[in-house]
Amino acid sequence: MTGYLDAGVLELAPDRRASMHLVVLERTRVADGVVLLRLAHPDGLPLPAWQPGAHLEFVLPSGLIRHYSLCGDPRDPLSYTVAVLRVADGDGGSREIHDTDLEDLLLEVRGPRNNFALEAATEYLFIAGGIGITPISAMVRELAGSGLPWRLIYGGRSRSSMAFLRELGELGSGAVQIIPQDEQGLPDLAGELGAAAAGTAVYACGPPAMLEVVTELCARRPADLTLRLERFTADPSAAVTGGAAFEVELRRTGIVLPVPADRSLLDVVRDVIRTQPYSCAEGICGTCETDVLDGEPEHHDDVLSDEERASNKTMMLCVSRSKSARLVLDL
Ligand code: FES
């Protein structure tokens, strides 16, 4: 990324997010209700590198901000690919992408950012539900041919609604199990997770109900699996407000503020720092991540790893709170 910044193409925001305008080269239907967007720099310049699991933040023409996982080839430096499911009863972002003629338009894009990175493991089990295949498709392509053992369980309503079936079939390793619900019912997640070898890294992305089941099944194991989830919506147990009140010290600003039980830390911070970045406000995008200088955060996000949480050095302001009476932030 440094070389790209040196070329003067990107503007690096203070929150470490890169912002750029990319042109939509192509919009293609790849399954029922799913379109694939391919984007590139308007001058054909190389784009910042990314790893499987990464996502981009899009500012849509309406101003809506949405996050979509990269699902193309990380070795292609000239274009990014995302796939978007039309959510008829959603809040409009996917409908805008589906219903607007985006080809040749410039879109503001931030990132890539990776909250779902592949970590070293002896074995991998991927579980994808519906459009949850997008980050996982890049992961399994990365692992195919690596020699590491991996399997993918990919469920969807029907074959016609499931993106990337041909590409996944071409991996040809027998490691991909396609389970259309109208033909085979739901995947046997209890069987799969019960049989997973100790040390397996489980990566799951899909509807909230599926992720709840996966979480519950992994919790029945003797803590011998590593579970990583990628959510499209916030964890219902995430506590944006509520719990004990506490104080926040903004060390660089030189101010101490009370955080009452009925307000989020992000709201309180934005009372005095209007430019404090945020996006999802649900603890799933990582945009509001802030360094912690002192105190013990109470984490409720879906972004940080267990190690990052335990370090007490960083937190998501939008959903997380404090276990200590005062938090000191690097703001
Ligand atoms: S704004 Fe998305 S994690 Fe806080």
Short mmCIF file of C-alpha atoms and ligand atoms in Angstrom, two decimals:
data_model
loop_
_atom_site.label_atom_id
_atom_site.label_comp_id
_atom_site.label_asym_id
_atom_site.label_seq_id
_atom_site.Cartn_x
_atom_site.Cartn_y
_atom_site.Cartn_z
CA MET A 1 0.00 0.00 0.00
CA THR A 2 2.91 2.31 0.69
CA GLY A 3 3.92 2.46 -2.95
CA TYR A 4 0.42 3.37 -3.94
CA LEU A 5 0.28 6.14 -1.40
CA ASP A 6 3.61 7.42 -2.65
CA ALA A 7 2.05 7.71 -6.09
CA GLY A 8 -0.29 10.31 -4.61
CA VAL A 9 -3.39 8.39 -5.59
CA LEU A 10 -4.86 7.67 -2.21
CA GLU A 11 -5.85 9.90 0.61
CA LEU A 12 -5.07 8.20 3.91
CA ALA A 13 -7.70 9.09 6.46
CA PRO A 14 -6.61 9.62 10.07
CA ASP A 15 -8.31 6.38 11.03
CA ARG A 16 -5.94 4.41 8.82
CA ARG A 17 -8.60 3.88 6.16
CA ALA A 18 -7.66 4.63 2.60
CA SER A 19 -10.25 6.39 0.47
CA MET A 20 -10.34 6.28 -3.32
CA HIS A 21 -12.71 6.64 -6.21
CA LEU A 22 -13.04 3.56 -8.40
CA VAL A 23 -14.92 3.06 -11.62
CA VAL A 24 -17.43 0.23 -11.95
CA LEU A 25 -16.16 -1.77 -14.93
CA GLU A 26 -18.77 -4.47 -14.87
CA ARG A 27 -22.00 -5.45 -13.17
CA THR A 28 -22.98 -9.07 -13.81
CA ARG A 29 -25.74 -11.25 -12.44
CA VAL A 30 -24.10 -14.35 -10.98
CA ALA A 31 -27.10 -16.00 -9.24
CA ASP A 32 -30.74 -15.22 -8.50
CA GLY A 33 -30.70 -11.87 -6.72
CA VAL A 34 -26.90 -11.61 -6.72
CA VAL A 35 -24.86 -9.20 -8.83
CA LEU A 36 -21.11 -9.07 -9.08
CA LEU A 37 -19.36 -5.69 -9.34
CA ARG A 38 -15.86 -5.34 -10.72
CA LEU A 39 -14.12 -2.07 -9.97
CA ALA A 40 -10.81 -0.54 -10.99
CA HIS A 41 -8.85 2.67 -10.69
CA PRO A 42 -10.01 5.05 -13.46
CA ASP A 43 -6.41 5.39 -14.68
CA GLY A 44 -5.73 1.68 -14.51
CA LEU A 45 -3.34 2.06 -11.58
CA PRO A 46 -2.68 -0.82 -9.20
CA LEU A 47 -4.98 -1.05 -6.20
CA PRO A 48 -3.98 -1.63 -2.58
CA ALA A 49 -3.27 -5.30 -1.90
CA TRP A 50 -5.76 -7.42 0.04
CA GLN A 51 -5.96 -10.83 1.63
CA PRO A 52 -8.91 -13.25 1.65
CA GLY A 53 -11.52 -12.21 4.22
CA ALA A 54 -11.05 -8.48 3.52
CA HIS A 55 -13.94 -6.13 2.78
CA LEU A 56 -14.43 -2.73 1.21
CA GLU A 57 -16.57 0.13 2.45
CA PHE A 58 -18.67 1.72 -0.30
CA VAL A 59 -20.23 5.16 -0.27
CA LEU A 60 -23.22 4.66 -2.58
CA PRO A 61 -24.55 7.49 -4.79
CA SER A 62 -27.35 8.07 -2.25
CA GLY A 63 -24.77 8.51 0.53
CA LEU A 64 -25.54 5.16 2.14
CA ILE A 65 -22.43 3.37 3.40
CA ARG A 66 -22.22 -0.37 2.95
CA HIS A 67 -19.55 -3.04 3.42
CA TYR A 68 -18.97 -5.89 1.00
CA SER A 69 -16.43 -8.70 1.13
CA LEU A 70 -13.89 -9.00 -1.63
CA CYS A 71 -14.39 -12.21 -3.56
CA GLY A 72 -12.05 -11.95 -6.54
CA ASP A 73 -8.43 -12.90 -6.91
CA PRO A 74 -6.02 -11.17 -4.51
CA ARG A 75 -3.27 -11.66 -7.10
CA ASP A 76 -5.11 -9.34 -9.51
CA PRO A 77 -3.68 -5.90 -8.64
CA LEU A 78 -5.89 -4.03 -11.08
CA SER A 79 -9.45 -4.79 -10.00
CA TYR A 80 -11.63 -5.56 -7.00
CA THR A 81 -14.68 -7.81 -7.13
CA VAL A 82 -17.61 -7.92 -4.74
CA ALA A 83 -20.94 -9.76 -4.93
CA VAL A 84 -24.12 -8.19 -3.55
CA LEU A 85 -27.35 -9.95 -2.64
CA ARG A 86 -30.54 -7.97 -3.17
CA VAL A 87 -32.26 -7.77 0.22
CA ALA A 88 -35.83 -6.79 -0.58
CA ASP A 89 -36.70 -5.83 3.00
CA GLY A 90 -33.28 -4.38 3.83
CA ASP A 91 -32.57 -0.69 4.36
CA GLY A 92 -31.89 0.08 0.72
CA GLY A 93 -28.16 -0.35 0.07
CA SER A 94 -28.42 -3.59 -1.86
CA ARG A 95 -31.53 -2.40 -3.72
CA GLU A 96 -29.64 0.70 -4.80
CA ILE A 97 -26.80 -1.41 -6.16
CA HIS A 98 -29.19 -3.70 -7.98
CA ASP A 99 -31.50 -1.01 -9.33
CA THR A 100 -28.98 1.67 -10.33
CA ASP A 101 -27.02 1.59 -13.56
CA LEU A 102 -23.62 1.73 -11.89
CA GLU A 103 -21.47 0.77 -14.87
CA ASP A 104 -18.88 3.47 -15.66
CA LEU A 105 -19.80 5.38 -12.49
CA LEU A 106 -17.16 6.40 -9.97
CA LEU A 107 -17.81 5.17 -6.45
CA GLU A 108 -16.01 6.22 -3.30
CA VAL A 109 -14.44 3.14 -1.74
CA ARG A 110 -12.50 2.78 1.50
CA GLY A 111 -10.28 -0.08 2.52
CA PRO A 112 -9.55 -2.89 2.06
CA ARG A 113 -9.84 -3.84 5.69
CA ASN A 114 -9.66 -7.38 7.03
CA ASN A 115 -11.50 -8.46 10.18
CA PHE A 116 -11.80 -12.07 9.01
CA ALA A 117 -8.27 -13.00 8.03
CA LEU A 118 -7.08 -16.55 7.53
CA GLU A 119 -4.93 -17.56 10.45
CA ALA A 120 -2.45 -20.42 10.64
CA ALA A 121 -4.08 -23.76 11.49
CA THR A 122 -3.51 -27.43 10.85
CA GLU A 123 -6.91 -27.84 9.23
CA TYR A 124 -9.76 -25.62 8.07
CA LEU A 125 -13.53 -26.01 7.97
CA PHE A 126 -15.46 -23.31 6.12
CA ILE A 127 -19.21 -22.95 6.55
CA ALA A 128 -21.00 -20.58 4.17
CA GLY A 129 -24.70 -19.81 4.04
CA GLY A 130 -26.06 -17.99 0.97
CA ILE A 131 -24.20 -14.78 0.19
CA GLY A 132 -21.86 -15.66 3.07
CA ILE A 133 -19.85 -17.45 0.39
CA THR A 134 -18.28 -14.16 -0.72
CA PRO A 135 -15.35 -13.90 1.72
CA ILE A 136 -15.05 -17.67 1.96
CA SER A 137 -14.74 -18.14 -1.82
CA ALA A 138 -11.50 -16.16 -1.75
CA MET A 139 -10.28 -18.14 1.27
CA VAL A 140 -10.78 -21.57 -0.25
CA ARG A 141 -9.17 -20.49 -3.52
CA GLU A 142 -6.17 -19.40 -1.46
CA LEU A 143 -5.98 -22.75 0.31
CA ALA A 144 -6.62 -24.92 -2.76
CA GLY A 145 -3.28 -26.37 -3.77
CA SER A 146 -1.61 -25.23 -0.55
CA GLY A 147 -1.41 -28.79 0.74
CA LEU A 148 -3.30 -27.82 3.89
CA PRO A 149 -6.45 -29.84 4.59
CA TRP A 150 -9.67 -27.85 4.19
CA ARG A 151 -13.36 -28.43 3.57
CA LEU A 152 -16.20 -26.14 2.58
CA ILE A 153 -19.84 -26.69 3.50
CA TYR A 154 -21.89 -24.29 1.33
CA GLY A 155 -25.64 -24.15 1.89
CA GLY A 156 -28.22 -22.07 0.04
CA ARG A 157 -31.92 -22.02 -0.82
CA SER A 158 -31.44 -23.53 -4.28
CA ARG A 159 -28.66 -23.94 -6.81
CA SER A 160 -29.91 -20.98 -8.83
CA SER A 161 -29.56 -18.72 -5.78
CA MET A 162 -26.01 -19.84 -4.95
CA ALA A 163 -23.17 -17.77 -6.38
CA PHE A 164 -19.82 -19.16 -7.59
CA LEU A 165 -20.92 -22.81 -7.95
CA ARG A 166 -18.92 -23.25 -11.16
CA GLU A 167 -15.77 -21.62 -9.74
CA LEU A 168 -15.95 -23.69 -6.57
CA GLY A 169 -16.54 -26.84 -8.60
CA GLU A 170 -13.38 -26.12 -10.57
CA LEU A 171 -11.32 -26.36 -7.38
CA GLY A 172 -11.81 -30.05 -8.01
CA SER A 173 -10.46 -31.30 -4.72
CA GLY A 174 -13.64 -32.96 -3.48
CA ALA A 175 -13.40 -30.64 -0.52
CA VAL A 176 -16.44 -28.59 -1.55
CA GLN A 177 -19.86 -29.79 -0.42
CA ILE A 178 -22.75 -27.91 -2.07
CA ILE A 179 -26.03 -28.30 -0.19
CA PRO A 180 -29.05 -26.65 -1.86
CA GLN A 181 -31.87 -26.68 0.69
CA ASP A 182 -34.57 -27.54 -1.87
CA GLU A 183 -32.67 -30.73 -2.80
CA GLN A 184 -30.93 -31.84 0.38
CA GLY A 185 -32.31 -29.83 3.27
CA LEU A 186 -30.04 -28.00 5.69
CA PRO A 187 -26.37 -28.92 6.18
CA ASP A 188 -25.61 -31.27 9.05
CA LEU A 189 -23.66 -28.72 11.05
CA ALA A 190 -23.79 -30.80 14.23
CA GLY A 191 -22.22 -33.72 12.39
CA GLU A 192 -19.60 -31.57 10.68
CA LEU A 193 -18.55 -29.69 13.80
CA GLY A 194 -18.75 -32.80 15.96
CA ALA A 195 -16.38 -34.62 13.61
CA ALA A 196 -13.91 -31.76 13.10
CA ALA A 197 -10.39 -32.66 14.19
CA ALA A 198 -8.95 -30.88 17.20
CA GLY A 199 -7.07 -27.78 16.09
CA THR A 200 -9.38 -27.09 13.16
CA ALA A 201 -10.00 -23.43 12.36
CA VAL A 202 -13.70 -22.93 11.63
CA TYR A 203 -14.64 -19.93 9.48
CA ALA A 204 -18.35 -19.24 9.13
CA CYS A 205 -20.26 -16.54 7.28
CA GLY A 206 -23.98 -16.48 6.63
CA PRO A 207 -27.37 -15.66 8.14
CA PRO A 208 -27.51 -14.85 11.88
CA ALA A 209 -29.44 -18.05 12.70
CA MET A 210 -26.74 -20.17 11.06
CA LEU A 211 -23.99 -18.36 12.92
CA GLU A 212 -25.83 -18.87 16.22
CA VAL A 213 -26.02 -22.61 15.56
CA VAL A 214 -22.34 -22.78 14.64
CA THR A 215 -21.39 -20.84 17.77
CA GLU A 216 -23.49 -23.09 19.99
CA LEU A 217 -22.10 -26.28 18.44
CA CYS A 218 -18.52 -25.09 18.80
CA ALA A 219 -19.20 -24.21 22.45
CA ARG A 220 -20.07 -27.88 23.06
CA ARG A 221 -16.54 -28.87 22.07
CA PRO A 222 -13.71 -28.92 24.62
CA ALA A 223 -12.31 -25.59 23.39
CA ASP A 224 -10.23 -27.35 20.74
CA LEU A 225 -11.54 -25.45 17.70
CA THR A 226 -10.86 -21.87 16.66
CA LEU A 227 -14.07 -20.17 15.53
CA ARG A 228 -14.09 -17.03 13.38
CA LEU A 229 -17.38 -15.48 12.27
CA GLU A 230 -18.12 -12.80 9.70
CA ARG A 231 -21.49 -11.15 10.31
CA PHE A 232 -23.59 -9.10 7.93
CA THR A 233 -25.68 -7.81 10.79
CA ALA A 234 -24.81 -7.08 14.38
CA ASP A 235 -24.69 -9.77 17.03
CA PRO A 236 -28.06 -9.41 18.81
CA SER A 237 -26.25 -9.75 22.13
CA ALA A 238 -24.07 -6.71 21.40
CA ALA A 239 -24.77 -4.07 24.04
CA VAL A 240 -24.69 -0.64 22.46
CA THR A 241 -25.94 0.97 25.63
CA GLY A 242 -26.85 -0.27 29.06
CA GLY A 243 -24.80 -1.54 31.94
CA ALA A 244 -22.83 0.66 34.28
CA ALA A 245 -22.03 4.28 33.60
CA PHE A 246 -18.35 5.18 33.38
CA GLU A 247 -16.00 8.04 32.49
CA VAL A 248 -13.97 8.45 29.35
CA GLU A 249 -10.84 10.55 29.21
CA LEU A 250 -9.87 11.79 25.76
CA ARG A 251 -6.17 12.19 26.48
CA ARG A 252 -5.11 14.23 23.44
CA THR A 253 -8.19 16.45 23.61
CA GLY A 254 -7.67 16.88 27.35
CA ILE A 255 -11.23 16.29 28.44
CA VAL A 256 -13.08 13.83 30.69
CA LEU A 257 -16.69 12.99 29.87
CA PRO A 258 -19.34 10.92 31.64
CA VAL A 259 -20.78 8.02 29.63
CA PRO A 260 -24.26 7.36 31.00
CA ALA A 261 -25.84 3.91 30.79
CA ASP A 262 -28.26 5.02 28.08
CA ARG A 263 -25.69 6.44 25.61
CA SER A 264 -23.04 4.73 23.54
CA LEU A 265 -19.40 5.66 23.98
CA LEU A 266 -19.32 6.65 20.30
CA ASP A 267 -22.16 9.15 20.80
CA VAL A 268 -20.42 10.70 23.78
CA VAL A 269 -17.11 10.99 21.93
CA ARG A 270 -18.81 12.53 18.90
CA ASP A 271 -20.32 15.21 21.13
CA VAL A 272 -16.85 16.74 21.25
CA ILE A 273 -15.06 15.17 18.26
CA ARG A 274 -17.54 15.52 15.41
CA THR A 275 -15.07 13.97 12.95
CA GLN A 276 -14.71 10.72 14.91
CA PRO A 277 -15.20 8.13 12.15
CA TYR A 278 -17.82 5.41 12.30
CA SER A 279 -19.91 3.51 9.83
CA CYS A 280 -21.99 0.48 10.82
CA ALA A 281 -22.51 1.52 14.47
CA GLU A 282 -23.06 -2.20 15.09
CA GLY A 283 -19.58 -3.43 15.90
CA ILE A 284 -19.03 -5.22 12.63
CA CYS A 285 -17.02 -2.93 10.32
CA GLY A 286 -14.05 -1.79 12.41
CA THR A 287 -14.32 1.86 11.34
CA CYS A 288 -14.55 3.31 14.87
CA GLU A 289 -11.58 1.35 16.25
CA THR A 290 -9.70 3.48 18.76
CA ASP A 291 -6.53 2.95 20.78
CA VAL A 292 -6.99 2.50 24.53
CA LEU A 293 -4.28 4.03 26.75
CA ASP A 294 -5.64 2.94 30.12
CA GLY A 295 -8.61 1.11 31.62
CA GLU A 296 -10.34 -2.13 30.71
CA PRO A 297 -12.78 -2.13 27.80
CA GLU A 298 -15.86 -4.36 27.79
CA HIS A 299 -15.85 -5.59 24.20
CA HIS A 300 -19.09 -6.23 22.31
CA ASP A 301 -17.85 -6.08 18.72
CA ASP A 302 -17.41 -8.76 16.08
CA VAL A 303 -14.16 -7.36 14.75
CA LEU A 304 -11.37 -7.94 17.25
CA SER A 305 -9.67 -11.27 17.81
CA ASP A 306 -9.49 -12.81 21.28
CA GLU A 307 -5.86 -11.70 21.54
CA GLU A 308 -6.72 -8.13 20.61
CA ARG A 309 -9.51 -8.07 23.19
CA ALA A 310 -7.25 -9.44 25.89
CA SER A 311 -4.59 -6.81 25.15
CA ASN A 312 -6.95 -3.96 26.23
CA LYS A 313 -5.14 -1.78 23.72
CA THR A 314 -7.91 -1.17 21.24
CA MET A 315 -11.73 -1.10 21.10
CA MET A 316 -14.77 -0.31 18.96
CA LEU A 317 -16.46 2.79 20.34
CA CYS A 318 -19.87 2.08 18.83
CA VAL A 319 -20.82 -0.99 20.85
CA SER A 320 -18.19 -1.50 23.53
CA ARG A 321 -18.24 -0.11 27.04
CA SER A 322 -15.94 -0.21 30.07
CA LYS A 323 -15.31 -2.59 32.93
CA SER A 324 -13.21 0.03 34.71
CA ALA A 325 -14.55 3.27 36.18
CA ARG A 326 -12.54 5.25 33.62
CA LEU A 327 -11.29 4.53 30.13
CA VAL A 328 -8.48 6.59 28.66
CA LEU A 329 -8.54 6.83 24.88
CA ASP A 330 -5.93 8.10 22.43
CA LEU A 331 -8.21 10.83 21.10
S1 FES B 1 -18.77 1.82 13.46
FE1 FES B 1 -18.54 -0.20 12.67
S2 FES B 1 -17.48 -1.21 14.28
FE2 FES B 1 -17.97 0.71 15.13
#
